[in-house]
mmCIF file of C-alpha atoms and ligand atoms in Angstrom:
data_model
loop_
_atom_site.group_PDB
_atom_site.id
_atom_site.type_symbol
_atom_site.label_atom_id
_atom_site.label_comp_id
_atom_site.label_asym_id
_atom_site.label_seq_id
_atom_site.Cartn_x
_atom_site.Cartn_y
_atom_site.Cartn_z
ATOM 1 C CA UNK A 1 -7.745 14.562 -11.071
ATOM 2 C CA UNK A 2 -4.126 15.336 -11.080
ATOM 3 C CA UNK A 3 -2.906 12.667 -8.025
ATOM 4 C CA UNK A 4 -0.001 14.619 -6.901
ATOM 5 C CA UNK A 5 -1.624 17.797 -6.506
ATOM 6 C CA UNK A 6 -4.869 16.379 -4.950
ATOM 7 C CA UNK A 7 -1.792 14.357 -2.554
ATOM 8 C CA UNK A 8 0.037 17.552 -1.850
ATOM 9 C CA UNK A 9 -3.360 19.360 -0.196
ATOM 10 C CA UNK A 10 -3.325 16.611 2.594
ATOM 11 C CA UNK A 11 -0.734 18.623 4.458
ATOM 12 C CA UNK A 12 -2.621 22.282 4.115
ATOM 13 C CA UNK A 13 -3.968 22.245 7.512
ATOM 14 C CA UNK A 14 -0.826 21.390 9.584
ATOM 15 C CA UNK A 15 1.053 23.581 11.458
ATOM 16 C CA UNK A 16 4.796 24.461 10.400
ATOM 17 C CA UNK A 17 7.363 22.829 11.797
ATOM 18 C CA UNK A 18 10.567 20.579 10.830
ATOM 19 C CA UNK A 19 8.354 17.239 11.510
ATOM 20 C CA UNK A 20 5.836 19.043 9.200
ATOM 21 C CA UNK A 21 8.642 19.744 6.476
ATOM 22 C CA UNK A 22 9.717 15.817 7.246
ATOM 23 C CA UNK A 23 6.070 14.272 6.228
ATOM 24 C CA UNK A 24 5.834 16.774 3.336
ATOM 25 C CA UNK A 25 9.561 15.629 2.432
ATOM 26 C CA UNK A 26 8.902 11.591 2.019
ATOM 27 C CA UNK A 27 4.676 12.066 0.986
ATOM 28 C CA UNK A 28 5.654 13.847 -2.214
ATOM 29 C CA UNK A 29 8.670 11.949 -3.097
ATOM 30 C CA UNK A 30 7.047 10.300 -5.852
ATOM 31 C CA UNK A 31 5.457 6.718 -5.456
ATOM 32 C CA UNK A 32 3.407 4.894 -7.326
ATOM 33 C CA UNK A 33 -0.056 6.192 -5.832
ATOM 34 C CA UNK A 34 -1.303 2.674 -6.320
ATOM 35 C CA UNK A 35 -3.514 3.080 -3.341
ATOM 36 C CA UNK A 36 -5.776 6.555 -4.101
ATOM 37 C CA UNK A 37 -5.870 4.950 -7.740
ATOM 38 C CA UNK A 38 -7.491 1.677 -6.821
ATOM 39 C CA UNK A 39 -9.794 3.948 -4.307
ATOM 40 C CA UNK A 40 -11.018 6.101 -7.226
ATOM 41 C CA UNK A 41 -10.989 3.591 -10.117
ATOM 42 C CA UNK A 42 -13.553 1.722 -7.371
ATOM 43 C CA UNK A 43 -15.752 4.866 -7.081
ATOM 44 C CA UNK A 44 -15.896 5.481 -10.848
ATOM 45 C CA UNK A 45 -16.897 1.983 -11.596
ATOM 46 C CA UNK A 46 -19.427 2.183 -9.485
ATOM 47 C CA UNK A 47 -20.689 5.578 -11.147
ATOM 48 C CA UNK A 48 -18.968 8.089 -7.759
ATOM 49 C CA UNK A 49 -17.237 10.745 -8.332
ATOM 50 C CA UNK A 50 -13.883 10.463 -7.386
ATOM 51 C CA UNK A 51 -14.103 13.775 -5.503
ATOM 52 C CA UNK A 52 -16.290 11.459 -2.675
ATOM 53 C CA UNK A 53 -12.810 9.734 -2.170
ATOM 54 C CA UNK A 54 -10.382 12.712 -1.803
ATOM 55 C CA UNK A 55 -9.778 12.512 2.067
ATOM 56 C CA UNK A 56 -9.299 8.569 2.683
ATOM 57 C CA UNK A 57 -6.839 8.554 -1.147
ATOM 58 C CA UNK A 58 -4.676 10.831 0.883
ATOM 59 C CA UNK A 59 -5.148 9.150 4.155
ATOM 60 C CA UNK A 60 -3.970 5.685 2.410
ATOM 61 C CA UNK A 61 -1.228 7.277 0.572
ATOM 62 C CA UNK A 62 -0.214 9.012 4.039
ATOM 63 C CA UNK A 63 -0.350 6.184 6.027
ATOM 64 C CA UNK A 64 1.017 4.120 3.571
ATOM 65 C CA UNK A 65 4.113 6.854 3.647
ATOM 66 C CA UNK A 66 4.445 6.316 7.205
ATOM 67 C CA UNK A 67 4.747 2.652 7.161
ATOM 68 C CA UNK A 68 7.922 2.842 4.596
ATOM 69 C CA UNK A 69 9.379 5.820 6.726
ATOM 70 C CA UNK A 70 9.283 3.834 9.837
ATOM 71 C CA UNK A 71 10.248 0.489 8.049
ATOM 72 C CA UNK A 72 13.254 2.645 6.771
ATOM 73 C CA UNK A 73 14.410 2.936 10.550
ATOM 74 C CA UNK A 74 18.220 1.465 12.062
ATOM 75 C CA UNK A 75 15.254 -0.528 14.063
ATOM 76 C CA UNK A 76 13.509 -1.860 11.389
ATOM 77 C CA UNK A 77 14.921 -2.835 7.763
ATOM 78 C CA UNK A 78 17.687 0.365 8.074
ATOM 79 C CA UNK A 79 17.004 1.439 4.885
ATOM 80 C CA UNK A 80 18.938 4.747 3.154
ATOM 81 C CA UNK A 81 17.278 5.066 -0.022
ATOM 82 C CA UNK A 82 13.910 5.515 -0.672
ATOM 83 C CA UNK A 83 11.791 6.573 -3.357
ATOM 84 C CA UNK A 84 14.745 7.739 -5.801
ATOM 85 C CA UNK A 85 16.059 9.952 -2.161
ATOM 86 C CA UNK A 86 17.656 9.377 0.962
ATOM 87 C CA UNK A 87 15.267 8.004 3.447
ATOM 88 C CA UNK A 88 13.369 10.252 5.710
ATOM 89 C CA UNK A 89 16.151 9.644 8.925
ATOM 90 C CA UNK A 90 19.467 9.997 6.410
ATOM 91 C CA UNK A 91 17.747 13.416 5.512
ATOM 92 C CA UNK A 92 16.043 14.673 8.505
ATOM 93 C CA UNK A 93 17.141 12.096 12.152
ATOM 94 C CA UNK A 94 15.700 9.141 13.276
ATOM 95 C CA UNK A 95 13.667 11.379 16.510
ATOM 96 C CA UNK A 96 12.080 13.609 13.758
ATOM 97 C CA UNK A 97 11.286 10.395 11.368
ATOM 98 C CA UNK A 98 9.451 8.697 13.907
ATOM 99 C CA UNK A 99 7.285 12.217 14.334
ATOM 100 C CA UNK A 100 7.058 11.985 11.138
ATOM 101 C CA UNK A 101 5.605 8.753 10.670
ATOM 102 C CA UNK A 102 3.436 9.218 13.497
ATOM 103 C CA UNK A 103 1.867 12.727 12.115
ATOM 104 C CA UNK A 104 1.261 11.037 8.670
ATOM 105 C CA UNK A 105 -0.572 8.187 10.502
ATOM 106 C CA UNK A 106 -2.392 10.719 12.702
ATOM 107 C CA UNK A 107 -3.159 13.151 10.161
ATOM 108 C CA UNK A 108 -4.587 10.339 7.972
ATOM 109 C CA UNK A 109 -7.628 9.752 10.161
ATOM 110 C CA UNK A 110 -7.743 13.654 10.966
ATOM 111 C CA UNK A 111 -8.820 14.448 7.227
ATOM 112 C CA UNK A 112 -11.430 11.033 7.261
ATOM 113 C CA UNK A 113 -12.923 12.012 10.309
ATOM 114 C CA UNK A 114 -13.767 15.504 8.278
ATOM 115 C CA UNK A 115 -15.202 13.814 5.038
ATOM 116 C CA UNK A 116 -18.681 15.539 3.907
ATOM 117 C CA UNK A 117 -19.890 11.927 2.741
ATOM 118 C CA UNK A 118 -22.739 9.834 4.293
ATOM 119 C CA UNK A 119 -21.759 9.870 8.159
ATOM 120 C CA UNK A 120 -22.390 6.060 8.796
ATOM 121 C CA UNK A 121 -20.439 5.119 5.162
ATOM 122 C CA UNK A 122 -17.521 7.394 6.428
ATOM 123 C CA UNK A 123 -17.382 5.769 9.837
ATOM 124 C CA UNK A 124 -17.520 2.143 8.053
ATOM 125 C CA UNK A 125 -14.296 3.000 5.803
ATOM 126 C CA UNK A 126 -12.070 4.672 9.165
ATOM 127 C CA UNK A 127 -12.906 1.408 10.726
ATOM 128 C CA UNK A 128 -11.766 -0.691 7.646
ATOM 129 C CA UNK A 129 -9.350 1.776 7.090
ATOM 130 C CA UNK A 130 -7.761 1.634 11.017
ATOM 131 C CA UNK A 131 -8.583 -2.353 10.821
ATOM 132 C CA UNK A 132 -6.412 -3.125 7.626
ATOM 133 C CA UNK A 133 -3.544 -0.638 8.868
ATOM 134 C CA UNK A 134 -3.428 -1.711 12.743
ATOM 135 C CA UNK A 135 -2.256 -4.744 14.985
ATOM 136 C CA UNK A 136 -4.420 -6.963 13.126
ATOM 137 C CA UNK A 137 -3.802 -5.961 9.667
ATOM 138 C CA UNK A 138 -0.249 -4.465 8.083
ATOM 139 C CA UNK A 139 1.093 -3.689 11.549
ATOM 140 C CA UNK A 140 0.250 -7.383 12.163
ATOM 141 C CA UNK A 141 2.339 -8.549 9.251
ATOM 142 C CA UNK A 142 5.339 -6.223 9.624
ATOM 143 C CA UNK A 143 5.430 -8.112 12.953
ATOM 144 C CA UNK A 144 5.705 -11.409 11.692
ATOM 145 C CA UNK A 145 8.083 -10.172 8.855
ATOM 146 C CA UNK A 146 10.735 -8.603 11.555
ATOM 147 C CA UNK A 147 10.895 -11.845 13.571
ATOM 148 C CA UNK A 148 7.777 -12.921 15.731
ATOM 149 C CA UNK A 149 7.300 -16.049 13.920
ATOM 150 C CA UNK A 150 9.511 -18.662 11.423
ATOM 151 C CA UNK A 151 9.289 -18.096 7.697
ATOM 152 C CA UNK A 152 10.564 -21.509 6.175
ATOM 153 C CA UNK A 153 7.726 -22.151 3.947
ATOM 154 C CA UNK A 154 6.192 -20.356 1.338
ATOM 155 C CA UNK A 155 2.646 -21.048 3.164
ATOM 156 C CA UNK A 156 5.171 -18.533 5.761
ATOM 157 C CA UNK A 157 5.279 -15.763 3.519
ATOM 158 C CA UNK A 158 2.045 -16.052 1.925
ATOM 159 C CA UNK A 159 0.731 -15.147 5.308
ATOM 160 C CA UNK A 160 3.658 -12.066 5.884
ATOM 161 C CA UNK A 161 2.183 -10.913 2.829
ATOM 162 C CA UNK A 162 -1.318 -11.013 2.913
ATOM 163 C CA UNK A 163 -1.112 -8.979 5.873
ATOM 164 C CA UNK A 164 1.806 -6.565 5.101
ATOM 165 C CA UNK A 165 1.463 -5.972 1.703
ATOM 166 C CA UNK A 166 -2.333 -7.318 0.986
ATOM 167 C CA UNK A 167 -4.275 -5.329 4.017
ATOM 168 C CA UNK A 168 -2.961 -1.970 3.040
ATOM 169 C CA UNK A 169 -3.788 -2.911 -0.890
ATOM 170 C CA UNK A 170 -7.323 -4.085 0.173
ATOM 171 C CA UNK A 171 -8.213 -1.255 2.200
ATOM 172 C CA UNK A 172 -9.033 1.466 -0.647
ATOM 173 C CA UNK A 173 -11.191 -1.379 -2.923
ATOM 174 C CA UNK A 174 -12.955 -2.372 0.469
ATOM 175 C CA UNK A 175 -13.217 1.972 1.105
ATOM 176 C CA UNK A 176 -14.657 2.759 -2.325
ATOM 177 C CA UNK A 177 -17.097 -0.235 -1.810
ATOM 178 C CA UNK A 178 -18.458 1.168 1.324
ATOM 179 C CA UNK A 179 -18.092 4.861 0.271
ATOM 180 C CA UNK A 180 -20.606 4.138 -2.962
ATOM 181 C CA UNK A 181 -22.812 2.164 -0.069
ATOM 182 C CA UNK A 182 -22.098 -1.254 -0.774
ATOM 183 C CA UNK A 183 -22.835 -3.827 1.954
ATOM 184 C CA UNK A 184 -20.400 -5.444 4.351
ATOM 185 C CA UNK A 185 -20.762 -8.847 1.886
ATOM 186 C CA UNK A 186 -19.382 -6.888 -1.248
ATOM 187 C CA UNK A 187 -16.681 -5.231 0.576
ATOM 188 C CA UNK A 188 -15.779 -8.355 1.759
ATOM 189 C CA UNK A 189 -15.878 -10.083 -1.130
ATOM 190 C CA UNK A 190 -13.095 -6.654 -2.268
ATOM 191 C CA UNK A 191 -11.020 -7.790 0.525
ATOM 192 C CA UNK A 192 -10.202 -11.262 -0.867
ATOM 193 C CA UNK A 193 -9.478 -9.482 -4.490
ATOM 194 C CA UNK A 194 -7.200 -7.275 -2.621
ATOM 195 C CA UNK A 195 -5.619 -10.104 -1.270
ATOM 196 C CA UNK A 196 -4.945 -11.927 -4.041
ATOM 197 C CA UNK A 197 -3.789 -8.375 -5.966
ATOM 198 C CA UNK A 198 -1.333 -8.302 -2.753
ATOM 199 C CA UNK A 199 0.348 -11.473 -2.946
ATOM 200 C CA UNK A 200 0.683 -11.266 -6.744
ATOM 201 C CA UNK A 201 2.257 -7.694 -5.930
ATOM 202 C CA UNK A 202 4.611 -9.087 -3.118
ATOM 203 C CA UNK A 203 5.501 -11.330 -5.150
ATOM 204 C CA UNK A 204 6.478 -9.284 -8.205
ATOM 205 C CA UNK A 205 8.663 -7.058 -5.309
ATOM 206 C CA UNK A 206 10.553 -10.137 -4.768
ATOM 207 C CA UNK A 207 11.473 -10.840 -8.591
ATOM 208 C CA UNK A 208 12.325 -7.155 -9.288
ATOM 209 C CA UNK A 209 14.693 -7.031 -5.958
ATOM 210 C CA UNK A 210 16.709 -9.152 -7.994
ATOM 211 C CA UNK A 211 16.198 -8.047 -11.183
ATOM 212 C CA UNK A 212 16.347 -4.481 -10.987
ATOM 213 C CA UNK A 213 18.803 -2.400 -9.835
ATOM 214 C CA UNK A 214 18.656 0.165 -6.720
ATOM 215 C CA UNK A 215 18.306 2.882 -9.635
ATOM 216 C CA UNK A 216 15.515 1.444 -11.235
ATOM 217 C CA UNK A 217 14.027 0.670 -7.827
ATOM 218 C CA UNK A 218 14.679 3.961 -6.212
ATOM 219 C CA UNK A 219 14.810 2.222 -3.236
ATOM 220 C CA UNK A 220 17.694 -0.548 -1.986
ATOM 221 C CA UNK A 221 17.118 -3.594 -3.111
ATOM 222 C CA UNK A 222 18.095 -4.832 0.916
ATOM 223 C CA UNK A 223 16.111 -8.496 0.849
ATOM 224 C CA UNK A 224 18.666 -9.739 -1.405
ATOM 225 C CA UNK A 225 21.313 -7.978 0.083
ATOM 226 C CA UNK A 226 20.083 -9.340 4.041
ATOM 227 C CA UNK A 227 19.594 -13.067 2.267
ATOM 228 C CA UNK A 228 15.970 -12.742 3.174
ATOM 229 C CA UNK A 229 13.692 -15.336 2.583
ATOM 230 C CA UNK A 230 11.660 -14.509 -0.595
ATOM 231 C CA UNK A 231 8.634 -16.470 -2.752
ATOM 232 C CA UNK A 232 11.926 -16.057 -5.362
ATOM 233 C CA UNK A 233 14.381 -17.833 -2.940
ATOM 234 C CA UNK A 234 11.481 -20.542 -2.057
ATOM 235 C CA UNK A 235 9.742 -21.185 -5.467
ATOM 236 C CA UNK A 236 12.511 -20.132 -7.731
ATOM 237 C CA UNK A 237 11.863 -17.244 -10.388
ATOM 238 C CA UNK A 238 9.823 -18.744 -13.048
ATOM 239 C CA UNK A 239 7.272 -20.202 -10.546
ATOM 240 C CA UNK A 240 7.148 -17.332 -8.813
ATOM 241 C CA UNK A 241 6.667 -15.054 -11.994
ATOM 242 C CA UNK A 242 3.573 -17.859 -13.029
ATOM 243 C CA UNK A 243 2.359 -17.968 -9.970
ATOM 244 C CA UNK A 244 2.152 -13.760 -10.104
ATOM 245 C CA UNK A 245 0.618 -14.045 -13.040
ATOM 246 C CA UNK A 246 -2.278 -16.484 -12.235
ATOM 247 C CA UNK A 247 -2.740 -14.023 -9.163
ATOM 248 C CA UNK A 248 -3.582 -10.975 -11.179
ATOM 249 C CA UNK A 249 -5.635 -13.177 -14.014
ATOM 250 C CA UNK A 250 -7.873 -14.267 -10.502
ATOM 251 C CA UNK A 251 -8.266 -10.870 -8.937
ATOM 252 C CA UNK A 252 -9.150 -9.238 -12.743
ATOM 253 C CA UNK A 253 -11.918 -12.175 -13.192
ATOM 254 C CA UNK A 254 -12.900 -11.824 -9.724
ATOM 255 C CA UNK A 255 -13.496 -7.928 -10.411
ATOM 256 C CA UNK A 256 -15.425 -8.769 -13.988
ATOM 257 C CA UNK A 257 -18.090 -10.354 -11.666
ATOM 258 C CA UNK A 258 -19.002 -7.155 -9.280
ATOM 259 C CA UNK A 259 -22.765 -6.527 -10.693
ATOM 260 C CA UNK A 260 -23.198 -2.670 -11.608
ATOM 261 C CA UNK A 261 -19.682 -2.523 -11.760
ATOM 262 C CA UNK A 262 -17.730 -0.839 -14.421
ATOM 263 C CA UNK A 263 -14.649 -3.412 -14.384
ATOM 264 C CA UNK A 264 -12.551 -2.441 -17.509
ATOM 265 C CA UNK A 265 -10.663 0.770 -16.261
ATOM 266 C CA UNK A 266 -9.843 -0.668 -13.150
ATOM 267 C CA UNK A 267 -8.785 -4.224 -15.387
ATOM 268 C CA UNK A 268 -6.722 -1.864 -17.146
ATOM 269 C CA UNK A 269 -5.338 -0.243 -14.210
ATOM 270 C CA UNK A 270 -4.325 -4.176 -12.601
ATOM 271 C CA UNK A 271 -2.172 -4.656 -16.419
ATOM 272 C CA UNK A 272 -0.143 -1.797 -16.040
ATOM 273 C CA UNK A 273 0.763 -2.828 -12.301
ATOM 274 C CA UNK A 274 1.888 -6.263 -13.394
ATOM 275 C CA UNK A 275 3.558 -4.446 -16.318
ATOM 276 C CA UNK A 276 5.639 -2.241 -13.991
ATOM 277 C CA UNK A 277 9.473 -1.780 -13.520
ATOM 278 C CA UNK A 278 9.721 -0.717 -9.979
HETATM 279 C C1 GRG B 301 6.515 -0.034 9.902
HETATM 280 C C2 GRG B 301 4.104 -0.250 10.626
HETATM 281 C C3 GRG B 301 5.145 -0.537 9.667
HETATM 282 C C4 GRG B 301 4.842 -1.256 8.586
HETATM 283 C C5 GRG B 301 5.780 -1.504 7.525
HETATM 284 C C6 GRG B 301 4.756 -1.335 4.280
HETATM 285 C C7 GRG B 301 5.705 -1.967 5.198
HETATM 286 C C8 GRG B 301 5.185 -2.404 6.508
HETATM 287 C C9 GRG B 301 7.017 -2.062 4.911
HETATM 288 C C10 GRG B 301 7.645 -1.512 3.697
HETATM 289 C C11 GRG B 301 8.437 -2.540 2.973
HETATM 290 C C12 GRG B 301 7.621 -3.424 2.105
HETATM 291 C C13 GRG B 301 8.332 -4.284 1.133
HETATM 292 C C14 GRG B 301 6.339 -3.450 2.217
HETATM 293 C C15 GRG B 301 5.449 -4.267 1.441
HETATM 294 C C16 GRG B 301 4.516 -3.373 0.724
HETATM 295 C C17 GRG B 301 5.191 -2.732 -0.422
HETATM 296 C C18 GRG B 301 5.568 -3.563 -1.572
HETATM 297 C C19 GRG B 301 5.425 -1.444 -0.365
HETATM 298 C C20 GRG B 301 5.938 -0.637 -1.461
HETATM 299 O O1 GRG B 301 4.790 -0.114 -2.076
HETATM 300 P P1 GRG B 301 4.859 0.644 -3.445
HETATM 301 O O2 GRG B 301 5.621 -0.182 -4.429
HETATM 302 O O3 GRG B 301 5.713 1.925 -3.063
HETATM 303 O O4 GRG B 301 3.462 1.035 -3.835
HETATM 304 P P2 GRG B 301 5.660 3.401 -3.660
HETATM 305 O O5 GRG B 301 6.946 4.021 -3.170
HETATM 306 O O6 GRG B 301 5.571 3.342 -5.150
HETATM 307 O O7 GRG B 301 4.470 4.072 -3.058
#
């Protein structure tokens, strides 16, 4: 399946409009689509057709959109680069980047809520999907990251992490678990390798903010730049880039022991993301 194309559809049923023209605008700006891929490499190792998947892969990729949009904001991280472009409030306002965020994240469960698969699996994976975006999963995080609570300690922002970055990583494995009808003990058991691939991810997005430039990035490298605490400021680069490294090892031998599980693509797919440049 071509992942842009399959991404672009998301937006077919929505109405024109400049908000519309805003979520199209930062969706297909050209990220990573680390999120549908995980969903479908999930559903293929389990034997699913990918096709099963379609509506929550553009659901994660849309809310996942939303969430950099918003963190973009003059409120939040005030971000103007994003994605190789200006971010969605440089290039459109803030008033229509909020809508914009909020239509993505709206939209999201519109398209799950029509999914032709198993009702009851469906209605699992919106709850997983609403539980690992919402107050008490990324939302949750972003909260403590802008301020609720005191990150001194790398036990801090482990936790910043796990829900910020982790949740939102978790959520398709935990998806395409319940989606080929797996019970709530093997999602679960998806959930802590998404964890651990979160923290190992978070923690690579800390080495290459100061490694990489805002080219490379596509996206301003604005932790260094705000002296933000970091696993690189707190463990220093080397332990952070073993401590990575151990991360993805545990999540890759944690996936090799799924029974009826085709592990090796999605092994394959967990290299290339610790191989990456930006
Ligand atoms: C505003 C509700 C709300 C949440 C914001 C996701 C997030 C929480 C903030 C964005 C900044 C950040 C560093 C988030 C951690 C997750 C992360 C590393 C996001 C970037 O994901 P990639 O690398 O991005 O998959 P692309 O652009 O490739 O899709």
């Amino acid at each position: 399946m071509k992942i842009d194309e399959m991404i672009g559809g998301a937006l077919d049923q929505v109405v024109n409009s400049r908000v519309r023209d805003a979520m199209e605008y930062s969706l297909m700006a050209g990220g990573k689509r680390i999120r549908p891929t995980l969903l479908f490499e999930v559903l293929k190792g389990y034997g699913k057709d990918e096709e099963a998947g379609v509506p929550f892969a553009r659901a994660l990729e849309m809310i996942h959109t939303y969430s950099l949009i918003h963190d973009d904001l003059p409120a939040m991280d005030n971000d103007d680069l994003r994605r190789g472009r200006p971010t969605n409030h440089i290039q459109f306002d803030e008033a229509t980047a909020i809508l914009a965020g909020d239509g993505l994240l709206t939209e999201a469960f519109h398209l799950c809520a029509l999914s032709k698969e198993d009702p009851s699996r469906v209605l699992k994976a919106i709850a997983i999907l609403a539980e690992m975006a919402g107050p008490s999963g990324m939302i949750y995080g972003q909260c403590l990251d802008i301020g609720e609570s005191q990150q001194d300690t790398f036990e801090d922002i482990r936790k910043v992490h796990l829900y910020k970055t982790g949740c939102l990583l978790s959520a398709p494995l935990m998806i395409g678990a319940v989606l080929a009808g797996k019970d709530d003990a093997e999602a679960e058991a998806w959930h802590e390798v998404g964890n651990l691939i979160g923290l190992a991810f978070q923690i690579q997005d800390d080495i290459l903010d100061i490694t990489a430039t805002a080219e490379e990035l596509g996206k301003t490298n604005s932790d260094s730049r705000n002296n933000k605490v970091t696993s690189v400021s707190l463990l220093g680069e080397k332990e952070a880039r073993r401590l990575m490294h151990d991360l993805y090892e545990e999540s890759c031998a944690r996936i090799a022991q799924f029974g009826g599980f085709e592990s090796a693509p999605l092994i394959t797919m967990i290299r290339g993301i610790e191989a990456r440049s930006r």
